C-alpha cells in the first residue's frame, strides 16, 4: 500500500504502541518527509542545513508523538514543529554571523550560486534573496501560498491565523518582492 | 454578480491571484524552483533517522517514573517463592515480638502469692490485720495440724482458743510461702 494511502489515524495508532512505533514512524516518513523537506528547504535554503533541521524535527516527532492530542491534523502538527525548528536554526545561524541578512549585496543569492544542489537562474536566486529579508511569519505565508499552493482555508488551520490576515500578509509580501525586483531592474 | 466557486482549485486560484498581483511572480512560478536534492536522499533518510534515534536511545537511559523501581520490587516479592519466604519471616518476627511483650519489663505482674516479698506480705497484714477473722484462721488451721505444718507454735492455739498476741508474733515471723498453705 503506498504511504499516501495510509490514513493519519493508522499511523498514529501504530506509533502509540512501543512494538509498532518504528513501523508507524516509517509510514509517517514515507507520507510526509518530502513535503516537510521542501517546507524547511525554502526557509533555510541549503540542502545540508535542511537535512540537519529535518532530522532534528523528525527525531522530535518520534519522541513526542504521545503529546500529539489530535486537536489538529497530523500535518498541521508536523508543520509547526518543522517551522519552529527552521526558525530556531535561522536565529542560531544569524547569531553565529555565518549569513547576515543585514549585509550589503546578496549573500543568500551568492550562497545559493555556490550550492551544488541549487541550479536556479539569476531571478530564482534573487527571489530567495528577497524572501530571506521578509519577516519569518510573512515568509512562511508566502512559501505556503506560492510554492505549496495551499488554500487560505488550509493555511488558516496550519498557521492558526484568519484567512483575511493571511491574504493581507501574502499580498504585502508580493508587493515587497515586486519592489525589490523593480529596484534592481530584474523585471 | 459573479460569485467565486467555493471549492475552486487552489492552483487556478493562485494563478489568478498572481496574475492580478504580480505578473512577474506568475511568470517565475511557471519555471523551475532551482532546488535539487541528492539522488537517493529520501530513500536513505529513513534508515539514517532510525539509526540516529537508536543511537540516542542507547546513550540516554530511558527515564522511568520514580515509583517504577518500587513497583518492580513489589511485583518481585509477589512471586510465590519470595512471597512464601517473606510470609515466614513475618510470622517469625510476629512470634518474637509477642514473646518479648509477654516476658519483658512491661509484662503483666505475677498473680501468685508466692511472688510477693516478705515485706509486701508484712505490710499487707499490718494494714489489714483487723480484716483477719480469727475464725477464718482457726478454720484454716483446722485442729492445729496445719499450724504445726507451717511452724506456728502450739501456744497460738490452746484448748480451742486463739491467743491473739501469740498469733500476731507468729504471723510476723511466718514465711509467706507457708502462710499461703493455710488458705
mmCIF file of C-alpha atoms in Angstrom:
data_model
loop_
_atom_site.group_PDB
_atom_site.id
_atom_site.type_symbol
_atom_site.label_atom_id
_atom_site.label_comp_id
_atom_site.label_asym_id
_atom_site.label_seq_id
_atom_site.Cartn_x
_atom_site.Cartn_y
_atom_site.Cartn_z
ATOM 1 C CA UNK A 1 0.000 0.000 0.000
ATOM 2 C CA UNK A 2 1.523 3.389 -0.914
ATOM 3 C CA UNK A 3 2.268 5.597 2.092
ATOM 4 C CA UNK A 4 -0.073 8.361 0.965
ATOM 5 C CA UNK A 5 -2.997 5.912 1.039
ATOM 6 C CA UNK A 6 -2.403 5.272 4.724
ATOM 7 C CA UNK A 7 -4.508 7.411 6.985
ATOM 8 C CA UNK A 8 -3.095 9.558 9.760
ATOM 9 C CA UNK A 9 -5.202 7.566 12.231
ATOM 10 C CA UNK A 10 -3.486 4.344 11.159
ATOM 11 C CA UNK A 11 -0.056 5.946 11.520
ATOM 12 C CA UNK A 12 -0.895 7.354 14.931
ATOM 13 C CA UNK A 13 -2.399 4.045 16.034
ATOM 14 C CA UNK A 14 0.840 2.267 15.178
ATOM 15 C CA UNK A 15 3.017 4.923 16.792
ATOM 16 C CA UNK A 16 1.136 4.787 20.076
ATOM 17 C CA UNK A 17 2.482 1.324 20.873
ATOM 18 C CA UNK A 18 6.122 0.656 21.601
ATOM 19 C CA UNK A 19 6.191 -2.517 19.494
ATOM 20 C CA UNK A 20 4.773 -0.870 16.358
ATOM 21 C CA UNK A 21 6.146 2.653 16.845
ATOM 22 C CA UNK A 22 9.002 2.174 14.383
ATOM 23 C CA UNK A 23 6.669 0.840 11.713
ATOM 24 C CA UNK A 24 4.315 3.787 12.214
ATOM 25 C CA UNK A 25 7.251 6.177 12.046
ATOM 26 C CA UNK A 26 8.421 4.669 8.745
ATOM 27 C CA UNK A 27 4.941 5.205 7.317
ATOM 28 C CA UNK A 28 4.836 8.774 8.628
ATOM 29 C CA UNK A 29 8.180 9.489 6.980
ATOM 30 C CA UNK A 30 7.018 7.952 3.716
ATOM 31 C CA UNK A 31 3.939 10.139 3.726
ATOM 32 C CA UNK A 32 5.332 13.474 4.893
ATOM 33 C CA UNK A 33 9.122 13.591 4.642
ATOM 34 C CA UNK A 34 9.274 15.220 1.184
ATOM 35 C CA UNK A 35 6.652 17.833 1.991
ATOM 36 C CA UNK A 36 8.435 18.731 5.244
ATOM 37 C CA UNK A 37 11.799 18.734 3.492
ATOM 38 C CA UNK A 38 10.651 21.338 0.990
ATOM 39 C CA UNK A 39 8.986 23.405 3.675
ATOM 40 C CA UNK A 40 12.288 23.538 5.573
ATOM 41 C CA UNK A 41 14.430 23.920 2.445
ATOM 42 C CA UNK A 42 12.551 27.061 1.417
ATOM 43 C CA UNK A 43 13.289 28.513 4.829
ATOM 44 C CA UNK A 44 16.951 27.566 5.264
ATOM 45 C CA UNK A 45 17.785 27.164 1.520
ATOM 46 C CA UNK A 46 20.883 24.984 1.802
ATOM 47 C CA UNK A 47 20.471 21.199 1.438
ATOM 48 C CA UNK A 48 22.887 20.251 4.218
ATOM 49 C CA UNK A 49 21.229 22.615 6.672
ATOM 50 C CA UNK A 50 17.817 21.375 5.585
ATOM 51 C CA UNK A 51 18.898 17.804 6.248
ATOM 52 C CA UNK A 52 20.050 18.732 9.775
ATOM 53 C CA UNK A 53 16.850 20.607 10.572
ATOM 54 C CA UNK A 54 14.635 17.883 9.112
ATOM 55 C CA UNK A 55 16.419 15.170 11.095
ATOM 56 C CA UNK A 56 16.114 17.165 14.343
ATOM 57 C CA UNK A 57 12.475 17.733 13.564
ATOM 58 C CA UNK A 58 11.741 14.052 12.882
ATOM 59 C CA UNK A 59 13.584 12.885 15.995
ATOM 60 C CA UNK A 60 11.373 15.257 17.987
ATOM 61 C CA UNK A 61 8.299 13.870 16.261
ATOM 62 C CA UNK A 62 9.362 10.302 17.123
ATOM 63 C CA UNK A 63 9.968 11.187 20.761
ATOM 64 C CA UNK A 64 6.935 13.392 21.336
ATOM 65 C CA UNK A 65 4.243 11.653 19.329
ATOM 66 C CA UNK A 66 2.476 10.894 22.646
ATOM 67 C CA UNK A 67 1.993 14.635 23.108
ATOM 68 C CA UNK A 68 0.010 14.927 19.881
ATOM 69 C CA UNK A 69 -3.530 15.429 21.162
ATOM 70 C CA UNK A 70 -5.304 15.132 17.834
ATOM 71 C CA UNK A 71 -6.803 18.617 18.134
ATOM 72 C CA UNK A 72 -5.397 19.468 14.699
ATOM 73 C CA UNK A 73 -4.494 17.459 11.619
ATOM 74 C CA UNK A 74 -1.251 15.492 11.871
ATOM 75 C CA UNK A 75 0.356 17.558 9.098
ATOM 76 C CA UNK A 76 -0.504 20.778 10.928
ATOM 77 C CA UNK A 77 1.323 19.480 13.998
ATOM 78 C CA UNK A 78 4.301 18.349 11.893
ATOM 79 C CA UNK A 79 4.356 21.660 10.052
ATOM 80 C CA UNK A 80 4.526 23.615 13.307
ATOM 81 C CA UNK A 81 7.404 21.519 14.606
ATOM 82 C CA UNK A 82 9.270 21.965 11.321
ATOM 83 C CA UNK A 83 8.544 25.717 11.281
ATOM 84 C CA UNK A 84 9.814 26.140 14.846
ATOM 85 C CA UNK A 85 12.934 24.093 14.132
ATOM 86 C CA UNK A 86 13.629 26.133 10.990
ATOM 87 C CA UNK A 87 13.246 29.464 12.774
ATOM 88 C CA UNK A 88 15.416 28.300 15.684
ATOM 89 C CA UNK A 89 18.076 27.222 13.206
ATOM 90 C CA UNK A 90 17.927 30.534 11.316
ATOM 91 C CA UNK A 91 18.218 32.526 14.549
ATOM 92 C CA UNK A 92 21.251 30.487 15.599
ATOM 93 C CA UNK A 93 22.824 30.898 12.186
ATOM 94 C CA UNK A 94 22.234 34.621 12.318
ATOM 95 C CA UNK A 95 23.827 34.833 15.780
ATOM 96 C CA UNK A 96 26.856 32.934 14.516
ATOM 97 C CA UNK A 97 27.017 35.551 11.772
ATOM 98 C CA UNK A 98 27.506 32.981 9.022
ATOM 99 C CA UNK A 99 24.789 34.657 6.955
ATOM 100 C CA UNK A 100 23.939 38.158 7.987
ATOM 101 C CA UNK A 101 20.828 39.454 6.330
ATOM 102 C CA UNK A 102 21.920 42.995 7.040
ATOM 103 C CA UNK A 103 24.985 42.624 4.882
ATOM 104 C CA UNK A 104 25.251 44.700 1.755
ATOM 105 C CA UNK A 105 24.978 42.841 -1.507
ATOM 106 C CA UNK A 106 23.230 39.489 -1.863
ATOM 107 C CA UNK A 107 24.749 36.925 0.495
ATOM 108 C CA UNK A 108 21.853 34.492 0.161
ATOM 109 C CA UNK A 109 21.889 34.610 -3.624
ATOM 110 C CA UNK A 110 25.664 34.232 -3.644
ATOM 111 C CA UNK A 111 25.396 31.301 -1.243
ATOM 112 C CA UNK A 112 22.816 29.669 -3.476
ATOM 113 C CA UNK A 113 25.000 30.066 -6.535
ATOM 114 C CA UNK A 114 27.757 28.206 -4.683
ATOM 115 C CA UNK A 115 25.375 25.465 -3.521
ATOM 116 C CA UNK A 116 25.822 22.307 -5.615
ATOM 117 C CA UNK A 117 22.166 21.497 -5.010
ATOM 118 C CA UNK A 118 20.837 24.732 -6.496
ATOM 119 C CA UNK A 119 20.605 25.206 -10.233
ATOM 120 C CA UNK A 120 18.126 28.074 -10.427
ATOM 121 C CA UNK A 121 18.756 31.134 -12.545
ATOM 122 C CA UNK A 122 19.504 34.718 -11.511
ATOM 123 C CA UNK A 123 15.841 35.527 -10.966
ATOM 124 C CA UNK A 124 15.262 32.470 -8.771
ATOM 125 C CA UNK A 125 18.302 33.327 -6.660
ATOM 126 C CA UNK A 126 17.070 36.923 -6.376
ATOM 127 C CA UNK A 127 13.640 35.695 -5.310
ATOM 128 C CA UNK A 128 15.187 33.688 -2.457
ATOM 129 C CA UNK A 129 17.348 36.653 -1.582
ATOM 130 C CA UNK A 130 14.362 38.943 -1.126
ATOM 131 C CA UNK A 131 12.333 36.216 0.608
ATOM 132 C CA UNK A 132 15.098 35.920 3.147
ATOM 133 C CA UNK A 133 14.675 39.567 4.048
ATOM 134 C CA UNK A 134 10.981 39.084 4.899
ATOM 135 C CA UNK A 135 9.856 38.514 8.500
ATOM 136 C CA UNK A 136 9.712 34.771 9.293
ATOM 137 C CA UNK A 137 5.916 34.630 9.556
ATOM 138 C CA UNK A 138 5.412 36.513 6.306
ATOM 139 C CA UNK A 139 7.892 34.245 4.572
ATOM 140 C CA UNK A 140 6.041 31.188 5.818
ATOM 141 C CA UNK A 141 2.787 32.561 4.457
ATOM 142 C CA UNK A 142 4.390 33.310 1.097
ATOM 143 C CA UNK A 143 6.015 29.862 0.891
ATOM 144 C CA UNK A 144 2.819 28.004 1.722
ATOM 145 C CA UNK A 145 0.790 30.012 -0.779
ATOM 146 C CA UNK A 146 3.278 30.447 -3.619
ATOM 147 C CA UNK A 147 5.297 27.241 -3.550
ATOM 148 C CA UNK A 148 2.955 24.765 -1.869
ATOM 149 C CA UNK A 149 -0.160 26.289 -3.446
ATOM 150 C CA UNK A 150 -2.091 25.841 -0.235
ATOM 151 C CA UNK A 151 -5.551 27.413 0.005
ATOM 152 C CA UNK A 152 -6.070 30.227 2.503
ATOM 153 C CA UNK A 153 -8.543 27.996 4.285
ATOM 154 C CA UNK A 154 -5.937 25.285 4.927
ATOM 155 C CA UNK A 155 -3.289 27.861 5.752
ATOM 156 C CA UNK A 156 -5.567 29.347 8.388
ATOM 157 C CA UNK A 157 -5.693 25.958 10.099
ATOM 158 C CA UNK A 158 -1.947 25.370 9.858
ATOM 159 C CA UNK A 159 -0.853 28.846 10.949
ATOM 160 C CA UNK A 160 -3.774 29.429 13.313
ATOM 161 C CA UNK A 161 -4.496 32.802 11.703
ATOM 162 C CA UNK A 162 -7.564 34.226 10.000
ATOM 163 C CA UNK A 163 -7.861 33.930 6.221
ATOM 164 C CA UNK A 164 -8.114 37.701 5.888
ATOM 165 C CA UNK A 165 -4.867 38.252 7.774
ATOM 166 C CA UNK A 166 -3.131 35.611 5.639
ATOM 167 C CA UNK A 167 -4.373 37.178 2.412
ATOM 168 C CA UNK A 168 -3.128 40.582 3.528
ATOM 169 C CA UNK A 169 0.237 39.121 4.554
ATOM 170 C CA UNK A 170 0.674 37.385 1.189
ATOM 171 C CA UNK A 171 -0.241 40.475 -0.789
ATOM 172 C CA UNK A 172 2.150 42.544 1.276
ATOM 173 C CA UNK A 173 4.964 40.051 0.632
ATOM 174 C CA UNK A 174 4.251 40.089 -3.103
ATOM 175 C CA UNK A 175 4.457 43.876 -3.160
ATOM 176 C CA UNK A 176 7.820 43.823 -1.381
ATOM 177 C CA UNK A 177 9.166 41.295 -3.886
ATOM 178 C CA UNK A 178 7.911 43.351 -6.823
ATOM 179 C CA UNK A 179 9.577 46.401 -5.367
ATOM 180 C CA UNK A 180 12.876 44.544 -4.880
ATOM 181 C CA UNK A 181 12.887 43.317 -8.464
ATOM 182 C CA UNK A 182 11.933 46.710 -9.883
ATOM 183 C CA UNK A 183 14.668 48.467 -7.890
ATOM 184 C CA UNK A 184 17.316 46.144 -9.342
ATOM 185 C CA UNK A 185 15.934 46.108 -12.851
ATOM 186 C CA UNK A 186 15.214 42.384 -12.676
ATOM 187 C CA UNK A 187 11.815 42.535 -14.354
ATOM 188 C CA UNK B 1 -22.781 39.442 -9.663
ATOM 189 C CA UNK B 2 -20.149 36.749 -10.223
ATOM 190 C CA UNK B 3 -19.602 34.562 -7.191
ATOM 191 C CA UNK B 4 -16.357 32.629 -6.845
ATOM 192 C CA UNK B 5 -16.950 28.888 -6.552
ATOM 193 C CA UNK B 6 -16.105 27.739 -3.021
ATOM 194 C CA UNK B 7 -14.153 24.593 -3.963
ATOM 195 C CA UNK B 8 -12.062 26.274 -6.632
ATOM 196 C CA UNK B 9 -8.784 24.503 -7.465
ATOM 197 C CA UNK B 10 -6.097 26.198 -5.306
ATOM 198 C CA UNK B 11 -3.680 26.088 -8.260
ATOM 199 C CA UNK B 12 -6.072 28.001 -10.518
ATOM 200 C CA UNK B 13 -6.989 30.308 -7.675
ATOM 201 C CA UNK B 14 -3.311 31.105 -7.056
ATOM 202 C CA UNK B 15 -2.606 31.693 -10.747
ATOM 203 C CA UNK B 16 -5.493 34.157 -10.940
ATOM 204 C CA UNK B 17 -4.348 35.869 -7.766
ATOM 205 C CA UNK B 18 -0.750 36.181 -9.002
ATOM 206 C CA UNK B 19 -1.877 37.427 -12.394
ATOM 207 C CA UNK B 20 -3.702 40.228 -10.650
ATOM 208 C CA UNK B 21 -0.969 40.955 -8.111
ATOM 209 C CA UNK B 22 2.332 40.313 -9.866
ATOM 210 C CA UNK B 23 2.701 39.045 -13.431
ATOM 211 C CA UNK B 24 6.435 38.693 -12.768
ATOM 212 C CA UNK B 25 5.878 36.187 -9.977
ATOM 213 C CA UNK B 26 3.330 34.363 -12.099
ATOM 214 C CA UNK B 27 5.950 34.049 -14.818
ATOM 215 C CA UNK B 28 8.586 32.872 -12.326
ATOM 216 C CA UNK B 29 6.187 30.265 -10.961
ATOM 217 C CA UNK B 30 5.961 28.571 -14.345
ATOM 218 C CA UNK B 31 9.708 27.915 -14.279
ATOM 219 C CA UNK B 32 11.635 25.535 -12.062
ATOM 220 C CA UNK B 33 12.328 26.394 -8.465
ATOM 221 C CA UNK B 34 16.029 25.668 -8.737
ATOM 222 C CA UNK B 35 16.484 23.420 -5.711
ATOM 223 C CA UNK B 36 17.821 19.904 -6.033
ATOM 224 C CA UNK B 37 18.365 17.032 -3.635
ATOM 225 C CA UNK B 38 20.978 14.255 -3.779
ATOM 226 C CA UNK B 39 19.663 11.374 -5.825
ATOM 227 C CA UNK B 40 18.920 8.794 -3.123
ATOM 228 C CA UNK B 41 18.380 11.263 -0.306
ATOM 229 C CA UNK B 42 14.778 10.387 0.537
ATOM 230 C CA UNK B 43 15.385 6.644 0.213
ATOM 231 C CA UNK B 44 18.258 6.803 2.705
ATOM 232 C CA UNK B 45 16.694 9.301 5.107
ATOM 233 C CA UNK B 46 14.520 6.730 6.854
ATOM 234 C CA UNK B 47 17.481 4.466 7.678
ATOM 235 C CA UNK B 48 19.657 7.387 8.811
ATOM 236 C CA UNK B 49 16.941 8.704 11.100
ATOM 237 C CA UNK B 50 16.169 5.364 12.718
ATOM 238 C CA UNK B 51 19.870 4.724 13.298
ATOM 239 C CA UNK B 52 20.227 8.158 14.900
ATOM 240 C CA UNK B 53 17.222 7.561 17.151
ATOM 241 C CA UNK B 54 18.546 4.138 18.209
ATOM 242 C CA UNK B 55 21.995 5.602 18.926
ATOM 243 C CA UNK B 56 20.462 8.305 21.106
ATOM 244 C CA UNK B 57 18.381 5.743 22.955
ATOM 245 C CA UNK B 58 21.490 3.673 23.680
ATOM 246 C CA UNK B 59 23.305 6.754 25.005
ATOM 247 C CA UNK B 60 20.417 8.187 27.007
ATOM 248 C CA UNK B 61 18.895 5.864 29.586
ATOM 249 C CA UNK B 62 15.151 5.728 29.349
ATOM 250 C CA UNK B 63 13.555 7.936 32.013
ATOM 251 C CA UNK B 64 11.251 5.977 34.226
ATOM 252 C CA UNK B 65 8.879 7.380 36.818
ATOM 253 C CA UNK B 66 10.186 7.373 40.418
ATOM 254 C CA UNK B 67 7.688 4.712 41.501
ATOM 255 C CA UNK B 68 8.622 2.271 38.733
ATOM 256 C CA UNK B 69 11.511 0.562 40.643
ATOM 257 C CA UNK B 70 9.306 0.241 43.744
ATOM 258 C CA UNK B 71 6.554 -1.339 41.692
ATOM 259 C CA UNK B 72 9.032 -3.773 40.149
ATOM 260 C CA UNK B 73 10.359 -4.722 43.593
ATOM 261 C CA UNK B 74 6.835 -5.262 44.816
ATOM 262 C CA UNK B 75 5.980 -7.441 41.831
ATOM 263 C CA UNK B 76 9.134 -9.470 42.509
ATOM 264 C CA UNK B 77 8.080 -10.012 46.120
ATOM 265 C CA UNK B 78 4.690 -11.241 44.979
ATOM 266 C CA UNK B 79 6.286 -14.189 43.150
ATOM 267 C CA UNK B 80 5.371 -17.399 45.108
ATOM 268 C CA UNK B 81 8.867 -18.310 46.312
ATOM 269 C CA UNK B 82 9.631 -14.807 47.562
ATOM 270 C CA UNK B 83 6.132 -14.361 48.983
ATOM 271 C CA UNK B 84 6.499 -17.600 50.985
ATOM 272 C CA UNK B 85 9.878 -16.559 52.361
ATOM 273 C CA UNK B 86 8.525 -13.127 53.233
ATOM 274 C CA UNK B 87 5.494 -14.641 54.994
ATOM 275 C CA UNK B 88 7.790 -16.951 57.047
ATOM 276 C CA UNK B 89 9.939 -14.029 58.113
ATOM 277 C CA UNK B 90 6.853 -12.026 59.067
ATOM 278 C CA UNK B 91 5.474 -14.920 61.170
ATOM 279 C CA UNK B 92 8.807 -15.290 62.973
ATOM 280 C CA UNK B 93 9.024 -11.569 63.642
ATOM 281 C CA UNK B 94 5.433 -11.512 64.953
ATOM 282 C CA UNK B 95 6.052 -14.503 67.265
ATOM 283 C CA UNK B 96 9.283 -12.977 68.567
ATOM 284 C CA UNK B 97 7.545 -9.683 69.197
ATOM 285 C CA UNK B 98 4.724 -11.427 71.066
ATOM 286 C CA UNK B 99 7.183 -13.243 73.335
ATOM 287 C CA UNK B 100 9.114 -10.077 74.073
ATOM 288 C CA UNK B 101 5.920 -8.289 75.070
ATOM 289 C CA UNK B 102 4.840 -11.207 77.285
ATOM 290 C CA UNK B 103 8.128 -11.524 79.208
ATOM 291 C CA UNK B 104 9.563 -8.081 79.045
ATOM 292 C CA UNK B 105 9.576 -5.280 81.609
ATOM 293 C CA UNK B 106 6.069 -4.326 80.640
ATOM 294 C CA UNK B 107 4.718 -7.847 81.150
ATOM 295 C CA UNK B 108 1.643 -8.417 83.388
ATOM 296 C CA UNK B 109 2.522 -8.711 87.169
ATOM 297 C CA UNK B 110 2.635 -12.144 88.823
ATOM 298 C CA UNK B 111 -0.714 -13.025 90.413
ATOM 299 C CA UNK B 112 0.687 -15.727 92.715
ATOM 300 C CA UNK B 113 1.093 -15.035 96.497
ATOM 301 C CA UNK B 114 4.461 -16.795 96.277
ATOM 302 C CA UNK B 115 5.673 -13.927 94.095
ATOM 303 C CA UNK B 116 5.165 -11.441 96.940
ATOM 304 C CA UNK B 117 8.127 -10.347 99.025
ATOM 305 C CA UNK B 118 8.124 -10.755 102.804
ATOM 306 C CA UNK B 119 7.997 -7.008 103.136
ATOM 307 C CA UNK B 120 4.893 -6.812 100.956
ATOM 308 C CA UNK B 121 3.146 -9.527 102.974
ATOM 309 C CA UNK B 122 4.063 -7.880 106.254
ATOM 310 C CA UNK B 123 2.846 -4.541 105.054
ATOM 311 C CA UNK B 124 -0.424 -6.060 103.857
ATOM 312 C CA UNK B 125 -1.041 -7.866 107.127
ATOM 313 C CA UNK B 126 -0.285 -4.800 109.209
ATOM 314 C CA UNK B 127 -2.656 -2.712 107.161
ATOM 315 C CA UNK B 128 -5.436 -5.252 107.059
ATOM 316 C CA UNK B 129 -4.956 -7.106 110.351
ATOM 317 C CA UNK B 130 -8.428 -6.227 111.525
ATOM 318 C CA UNK B 131 -9.918 -7.871 108.489
ATOM 319 C CA UNK B 132 -8.423 -11.162 109.545
ATOM 320 C CA UNK B 133 -11.213 -13.007 111.141
ATOM 321 C CA UNK B 134 -9.876 -15.288 113.880
ATOM 322 C CA UNK B 135 -12.420 -17.837 112.923
ATOM 323 C CA UNK B 136 -11.027 -17.980 109.413
ATOM 324 C CA UNK B 137 -7.554 -18.531 110.748
ATOM 325 C CA UNK B 138 -8.849 -21.211 113.077
ATOM 326 C CA UNK B 139 -10.727 -22.869 110.222
ATOM 327 C CA UNK B 140 -7.646 -22.656 108.061
ATOM 328 C CA UNK B 141 -5.598 -24.156 110.802
ATOM 329 C CA UNK B 142 -8.092 -26.975 111.321
ATOM 330 C CA UNK B 143 -7.338 -28.839 114.546
ATOM 331 C CA UNK B 144 -3.957 -27.225 114.739
ATOM 332 C CA UNK B 145 -2.219 -29.640 112.363
ATOM 333 C CA UNK B 146 -1.834 -27.010 109.704
ATOM 334 C CA UNK B 147 -0.273 -24.625 112.235
ATOM 335 C CA UNK B 148 2.235 -27.294 113.052
ATOM 336 C CA UNK B 149 2.940 -27.801 109.332
ATOM 337 C CA UNK B 150 3.829 -24.177 108.786
ATOM 338 C CA UNK B 151 5.754 -23.923 112.017
ATOM 339 C CA UNK B 152 3.366 -21.870 114.202
ATOM 340 C CA UNK B 153 3.944 -22.537 117.905
ATOM 341 C CA UNK B 154 1.281 -24.621 119.662
ATOM 342 C CA UNK B 155 0.821 -21.804 122.182
ATOM 343 C CA UNK B 156 -1.116 -19.906 119.484
ATOM 344 C CA UNK B 157 -3.947 -22.386 119.727
ATOM 345 C CA UNK B 158 -4.671 -23.824 123.116
ATOM 346 C CA UNK B 159 -7.867 -25.578 124.142
ATOM 347 C CA UNK B 160 -9.815 -24.305 121.164
ATOM 348 C CA UNK B 161 -8.985 -20.699 121.971
ATOM 349 C CA UNK B 162 -6.751 -18.443 119.991
ATOM 350 C CA UNK B 163 -4.018 -16.465 121.694
ATOM 351 C CA UNK B 164 -4.027 -13.369 119.532
ATOM 352 C CA UNK B 165 -0.787 -11.882 120.781
ATOM 353 C CA UNK B 166 0.982 -15.131 120.128
ATOM 354 C CA UNK B 167 -0.627 -15.338 116.682
ATOM 355 C CA UNK B 168 0.497 -11.860 115.651
ATOM 356 C CA UNK B 169 4.053 -12.567 116.731
ATOM 357 C CA UNK B 170 3.965 -15.900 114.950
ATOM 358 C CA UNK B 171 2.476 -14.479 111.748
ATOM 359 C CA UNK B 172 5.142 -11.778 111.561
ATOM 360 C CA UNK B 173 7.819 -14.424 111.630
ATOM 361 C CA UNK B 174 5.968 -16.671 109.201
ATOM 362 C CA UNK B 175 7.392 -17.345 105.739
ATOM 363 C CA UNK B 176 4.982 -16.040 103.001
ATOM 364 C CA UNK B 177 5.024 -19.407 101.256
ATOM 365 C CA UNK B 178 3.965 -21.131 104.477
ATOM 366 C CA UNK B 179 1.257 -18.550 105.004
ATOM 367 C CA UNK B 180 -0.137 -19.407 101.569
ATOM 368 C CA UNK B 181 -0.590 -23.065 102.590
ATOM 369 C CA UNK B 182 -3.032 -22.015 105.315
ATOM 370 C CA UNK B 183 -5.621 -20.810 102.803
#
